[in-house]
CSV table of C-alpha atoms in Angstrom, one decimal:
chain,number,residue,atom,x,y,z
A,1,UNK,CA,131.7,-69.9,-125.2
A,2,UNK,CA,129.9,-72.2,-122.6
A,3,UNK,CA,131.2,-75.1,-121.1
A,4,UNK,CA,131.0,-77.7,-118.5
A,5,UNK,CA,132.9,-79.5,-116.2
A,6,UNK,CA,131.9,-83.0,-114.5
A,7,UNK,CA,134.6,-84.7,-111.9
A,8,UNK,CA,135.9,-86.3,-111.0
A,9,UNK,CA,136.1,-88.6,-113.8
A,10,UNK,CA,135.9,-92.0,-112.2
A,11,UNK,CA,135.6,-93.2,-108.5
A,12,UNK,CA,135.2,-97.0,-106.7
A,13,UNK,CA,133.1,-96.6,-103.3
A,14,UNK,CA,132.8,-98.8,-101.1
A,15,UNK,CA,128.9,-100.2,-99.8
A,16,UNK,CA,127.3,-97.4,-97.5
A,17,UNK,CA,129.9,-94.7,-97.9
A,18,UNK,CA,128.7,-91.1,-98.9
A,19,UNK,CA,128.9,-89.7,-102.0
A,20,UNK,CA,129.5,-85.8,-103.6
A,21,UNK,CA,129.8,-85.1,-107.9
A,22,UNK,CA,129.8,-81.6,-108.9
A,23,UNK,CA,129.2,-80.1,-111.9
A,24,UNK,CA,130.0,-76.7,-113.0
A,25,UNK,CA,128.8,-74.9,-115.8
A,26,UNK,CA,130.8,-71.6,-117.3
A,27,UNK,CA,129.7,-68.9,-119.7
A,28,UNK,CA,125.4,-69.3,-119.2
A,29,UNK,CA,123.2,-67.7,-116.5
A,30,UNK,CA,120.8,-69.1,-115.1
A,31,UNK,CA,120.7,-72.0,-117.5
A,32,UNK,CA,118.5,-75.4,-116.5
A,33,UNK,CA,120.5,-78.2,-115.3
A,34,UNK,CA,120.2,-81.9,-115.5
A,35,UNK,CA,121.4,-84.9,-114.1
A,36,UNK,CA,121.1,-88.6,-115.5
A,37,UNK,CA,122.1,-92.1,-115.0
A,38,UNK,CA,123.2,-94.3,-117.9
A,39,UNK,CA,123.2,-98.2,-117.4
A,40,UNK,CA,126.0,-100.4,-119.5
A,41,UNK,CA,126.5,-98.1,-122.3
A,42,UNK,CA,122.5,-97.7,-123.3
A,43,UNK,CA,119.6,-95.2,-122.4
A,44,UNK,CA,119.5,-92.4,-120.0
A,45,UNK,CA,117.6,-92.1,-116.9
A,46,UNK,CA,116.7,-88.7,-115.6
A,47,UNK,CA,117.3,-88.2,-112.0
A,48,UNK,CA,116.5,-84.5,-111.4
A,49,UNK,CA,116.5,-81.2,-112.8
A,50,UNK,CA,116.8,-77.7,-112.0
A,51,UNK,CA,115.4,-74.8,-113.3
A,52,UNK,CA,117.1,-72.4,-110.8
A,53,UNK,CA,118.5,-72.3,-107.3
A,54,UNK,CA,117.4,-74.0,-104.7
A,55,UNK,CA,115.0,-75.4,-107.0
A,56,UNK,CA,115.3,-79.4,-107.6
A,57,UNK,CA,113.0,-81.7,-109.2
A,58,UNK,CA,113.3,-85.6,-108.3
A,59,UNK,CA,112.4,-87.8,-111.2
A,60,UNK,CA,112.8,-91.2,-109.5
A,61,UNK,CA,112.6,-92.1,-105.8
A,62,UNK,CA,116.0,-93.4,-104.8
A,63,UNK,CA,118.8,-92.9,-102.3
A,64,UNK,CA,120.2,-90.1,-104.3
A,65,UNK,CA,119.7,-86.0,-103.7
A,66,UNK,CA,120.2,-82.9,-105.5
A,67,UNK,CA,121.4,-79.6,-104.5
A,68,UNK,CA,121.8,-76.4,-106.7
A,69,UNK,CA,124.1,-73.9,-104.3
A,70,UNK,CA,124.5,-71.4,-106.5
A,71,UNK,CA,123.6,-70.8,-110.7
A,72,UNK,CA,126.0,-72.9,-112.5
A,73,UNK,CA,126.7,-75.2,-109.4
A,74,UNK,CA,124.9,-78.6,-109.6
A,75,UNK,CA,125.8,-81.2,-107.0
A,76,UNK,CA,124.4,-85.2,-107.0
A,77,UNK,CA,124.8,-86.8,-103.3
A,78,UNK,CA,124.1,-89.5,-101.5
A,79,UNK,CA,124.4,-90.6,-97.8
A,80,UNK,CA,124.8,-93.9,-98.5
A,81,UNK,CA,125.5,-95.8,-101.6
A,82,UNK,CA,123.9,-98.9,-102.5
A,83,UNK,CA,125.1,-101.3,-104.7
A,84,UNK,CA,122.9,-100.4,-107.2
A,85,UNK,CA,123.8,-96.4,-107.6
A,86,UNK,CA,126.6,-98.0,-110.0
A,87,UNK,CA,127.1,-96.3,-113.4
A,88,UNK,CA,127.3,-93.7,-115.6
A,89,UNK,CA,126.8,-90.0,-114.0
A,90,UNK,CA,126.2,-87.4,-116.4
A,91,UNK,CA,125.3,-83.9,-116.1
A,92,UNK,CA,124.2,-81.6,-118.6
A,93,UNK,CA,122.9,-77.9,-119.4
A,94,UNK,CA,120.3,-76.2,-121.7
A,95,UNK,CA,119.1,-72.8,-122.2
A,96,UNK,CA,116.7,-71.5,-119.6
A,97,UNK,CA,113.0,-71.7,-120.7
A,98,UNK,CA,114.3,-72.7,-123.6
A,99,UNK,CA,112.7,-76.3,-124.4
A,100,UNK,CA,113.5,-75.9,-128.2
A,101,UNK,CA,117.5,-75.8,-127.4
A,102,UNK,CA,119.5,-78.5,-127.2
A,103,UNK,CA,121.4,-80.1,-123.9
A,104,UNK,CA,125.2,-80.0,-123.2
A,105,UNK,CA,126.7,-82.4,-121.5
A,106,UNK,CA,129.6,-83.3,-119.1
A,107,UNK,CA,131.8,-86.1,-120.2
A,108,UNK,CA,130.9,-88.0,-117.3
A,109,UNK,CA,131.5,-89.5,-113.6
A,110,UNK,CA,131.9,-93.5,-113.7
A,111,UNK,CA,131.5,-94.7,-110.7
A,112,UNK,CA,131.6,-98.0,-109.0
A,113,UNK,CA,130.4,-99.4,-105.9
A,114,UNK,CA,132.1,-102.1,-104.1
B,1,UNK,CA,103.2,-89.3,-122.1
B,2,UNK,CA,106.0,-88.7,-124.1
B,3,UNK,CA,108.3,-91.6,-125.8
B,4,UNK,CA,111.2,-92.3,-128.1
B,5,UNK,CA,111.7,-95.6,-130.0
B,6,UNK,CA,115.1,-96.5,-131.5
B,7,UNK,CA,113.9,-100.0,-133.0
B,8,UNK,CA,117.7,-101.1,-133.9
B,9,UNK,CA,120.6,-101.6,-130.6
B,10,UNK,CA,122.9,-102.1,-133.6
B,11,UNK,CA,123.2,-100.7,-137.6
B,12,UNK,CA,126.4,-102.1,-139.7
B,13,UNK,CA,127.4,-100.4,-142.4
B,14,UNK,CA,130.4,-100.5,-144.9
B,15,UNK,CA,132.2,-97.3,-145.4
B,16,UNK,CA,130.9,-95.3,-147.7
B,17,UNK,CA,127.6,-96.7,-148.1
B,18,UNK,CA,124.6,-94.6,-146.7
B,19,UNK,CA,123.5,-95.2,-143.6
B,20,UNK,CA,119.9,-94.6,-141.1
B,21,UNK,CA,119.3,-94.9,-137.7
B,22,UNK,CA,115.9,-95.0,-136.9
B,23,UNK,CA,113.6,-93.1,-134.8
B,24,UNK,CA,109.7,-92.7,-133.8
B,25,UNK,CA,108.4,-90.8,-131.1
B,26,UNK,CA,105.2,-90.0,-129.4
B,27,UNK,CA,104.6,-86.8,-128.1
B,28,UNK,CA,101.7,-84.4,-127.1
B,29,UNK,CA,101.4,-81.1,-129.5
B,30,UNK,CA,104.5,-80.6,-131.9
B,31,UNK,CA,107.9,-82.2,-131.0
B,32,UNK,CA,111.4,-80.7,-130.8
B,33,UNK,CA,113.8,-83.8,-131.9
B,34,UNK,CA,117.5,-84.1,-131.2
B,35,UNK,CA,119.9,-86.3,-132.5
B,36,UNK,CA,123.0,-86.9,-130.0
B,37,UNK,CA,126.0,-88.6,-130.7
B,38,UNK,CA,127.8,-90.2,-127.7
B,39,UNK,CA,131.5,-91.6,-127.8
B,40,UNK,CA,133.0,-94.4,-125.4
B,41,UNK,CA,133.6,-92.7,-122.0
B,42,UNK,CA,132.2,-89.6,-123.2
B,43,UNK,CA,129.1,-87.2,-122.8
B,44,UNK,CA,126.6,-87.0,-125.9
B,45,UNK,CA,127.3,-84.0,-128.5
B,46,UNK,CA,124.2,-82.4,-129.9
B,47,UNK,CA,124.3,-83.6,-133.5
B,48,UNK,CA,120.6,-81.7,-134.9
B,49,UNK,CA,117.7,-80.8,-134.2
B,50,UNK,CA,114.1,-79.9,-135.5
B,51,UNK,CA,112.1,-76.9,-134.8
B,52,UNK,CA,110.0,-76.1,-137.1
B,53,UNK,CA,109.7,-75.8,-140.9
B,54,UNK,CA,111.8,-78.0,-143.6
B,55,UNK,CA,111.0,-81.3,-142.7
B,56,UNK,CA,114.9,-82.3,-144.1
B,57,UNK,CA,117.5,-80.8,-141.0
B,58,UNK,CA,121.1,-80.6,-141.8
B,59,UNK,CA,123.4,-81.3,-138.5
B,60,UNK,CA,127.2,-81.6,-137.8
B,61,UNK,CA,129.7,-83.8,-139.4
B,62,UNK,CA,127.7,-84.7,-142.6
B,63,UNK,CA,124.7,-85.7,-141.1
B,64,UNK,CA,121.2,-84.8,-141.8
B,65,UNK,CA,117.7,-86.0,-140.3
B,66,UNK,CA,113.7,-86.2,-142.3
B,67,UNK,CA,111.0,-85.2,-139.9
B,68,UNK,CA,108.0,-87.2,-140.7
B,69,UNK,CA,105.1,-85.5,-139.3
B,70,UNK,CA,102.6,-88.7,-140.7
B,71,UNK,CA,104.7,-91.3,-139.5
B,72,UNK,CA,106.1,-89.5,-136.2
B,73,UNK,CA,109.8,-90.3,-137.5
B,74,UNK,CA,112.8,-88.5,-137.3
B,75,UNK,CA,114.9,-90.8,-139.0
B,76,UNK,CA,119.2,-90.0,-139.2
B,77,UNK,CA,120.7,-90.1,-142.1
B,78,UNK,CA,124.4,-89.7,-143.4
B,79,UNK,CA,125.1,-90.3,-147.5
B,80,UNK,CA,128.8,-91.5,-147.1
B,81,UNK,CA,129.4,-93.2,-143.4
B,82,UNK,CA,132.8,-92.9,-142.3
B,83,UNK,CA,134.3,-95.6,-140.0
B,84,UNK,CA,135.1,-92.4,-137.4
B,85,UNK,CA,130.9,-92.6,-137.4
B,86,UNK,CA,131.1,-95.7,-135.2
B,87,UNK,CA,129.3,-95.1,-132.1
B,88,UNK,CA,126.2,-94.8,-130.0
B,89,UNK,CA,123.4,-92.2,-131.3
B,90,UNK,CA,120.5,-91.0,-129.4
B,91,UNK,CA,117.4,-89.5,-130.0
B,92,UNK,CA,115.3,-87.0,-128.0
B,93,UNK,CA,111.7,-85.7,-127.9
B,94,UNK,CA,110.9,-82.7,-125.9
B,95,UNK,CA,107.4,-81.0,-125.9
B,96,UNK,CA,106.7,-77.6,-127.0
B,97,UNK,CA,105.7,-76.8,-123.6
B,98,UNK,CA,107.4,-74.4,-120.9
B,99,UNK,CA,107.7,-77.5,-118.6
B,100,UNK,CA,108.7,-79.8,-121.5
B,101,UNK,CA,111.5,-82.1,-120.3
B,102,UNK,CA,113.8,-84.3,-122.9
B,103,UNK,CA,112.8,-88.1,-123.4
B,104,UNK,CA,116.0,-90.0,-124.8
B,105,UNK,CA,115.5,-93.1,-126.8
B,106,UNK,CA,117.8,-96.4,-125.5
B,107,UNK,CA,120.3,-95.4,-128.1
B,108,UNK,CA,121.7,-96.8,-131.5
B,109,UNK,CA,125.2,-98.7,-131.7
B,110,UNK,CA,126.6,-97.3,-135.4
B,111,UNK,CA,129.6,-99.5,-136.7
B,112,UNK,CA,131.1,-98.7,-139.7
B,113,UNK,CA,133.3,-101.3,-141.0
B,114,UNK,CA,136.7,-100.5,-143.3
């Protein structure tokens, strides 16, 4: 069975200091990957997706990047964190070329910025 | 471009009374819906979906969803609500399209009061 893994779970940054999540996914090839922002508990924002390696759509402009190393590797980065890059990190899979399956998701990176 | 409306942050319901959360969406072509169901702290877990053909979609845990062609609804539904029901819901729109990427509505607090 397929599954993924998000970590770490929670982590406080200070202002300015860099910033690696990884995402893994197991049992899938070559499956699209997503990752989103969700604010207090309510909607979520897409930041990029993938649809294979090396291969990263940007959503929003923002201080954040995307990197896809290899298939079921998914990484969200930053050089510098603002204030605002607080939240809820979630990452998440679907079937390749497969817009009529459904997304799996991660349960999550919190992270705070001091 | 595509969109998802949740009109309700919040639905209250006694257990064991029926209970809807509410969805409309706005999509070019035909729509593939999701329902997600998200827990405190947690990813979202695919709940249902529609395809194609019966407009009335059976999902996990009891729960079912009406695809409203007319109206562009995809309404949730559960006949019984358990208080273990209490939490956020989400529904998605994708387009039938290779490129098609998942809109989320802002999401639905369920509480289901003993």
């Amino acid at each position: 069975s397929q599954t993924i893994h998000q970590w770490p779970a929670t982590l406080v940054q200070p202002v300015g200091s860099p910033l690696s999540l990884e995402c893994t996914v197991e049992g899938t090839s070559n499956p699209n990957l997503y990752w989103y922002r969700q604010a207090a508990g309510r909607g979520l924002q897409l930041l990029f997706y993938s649809v294979g390696i090396g291969q990263i759509s940007s959503e929003v402009p923002q201080n954040l990047s995307a990197s896809r190393p290899q298939d079921r590797q998914f990484i969200l980065s930053s050089k510098k964190l603002l204030l605002s890059d607080s939240g809820f990190y979630l990452c998440a899979w679907s079937g390749p070329d497969r817009t009529n399956q459904p997304q799996h998701f991660g349960d999550g990176t919190r992270l705070s910025i001091l | 471009a595509q969109s998802v409306a949740q009109p309700e942050d919040q639905v209250n319901v006694a257990e064991g009374n029926p209970l809807t959360v509410k969805c409309t969406y706005s999509v070019s072509g035909n729509p593939y819906l999701f329902w997600y169901v998200q827990y405190p702290n947690r990813g979202l877990q695919f709940l249902l979906k529609y395809i194609t053909g019966d407009n009335l979609v059976k999902g996990s845990y009891g729960f079912e969803a009406e695809f409203n062609k007319s109206q562009t609804s995809f309404h949730l539904k559960k006949p019984s609500a358990l208080v273990s029901d209490s939490a956020l819901y989400f529904c998605a729109v994708t387009p039938n399209t290779n490129a098609g990427k998942s809109t989320f509505g802002d999401g639905t607090t369920l509480t289901v009061k003993p």
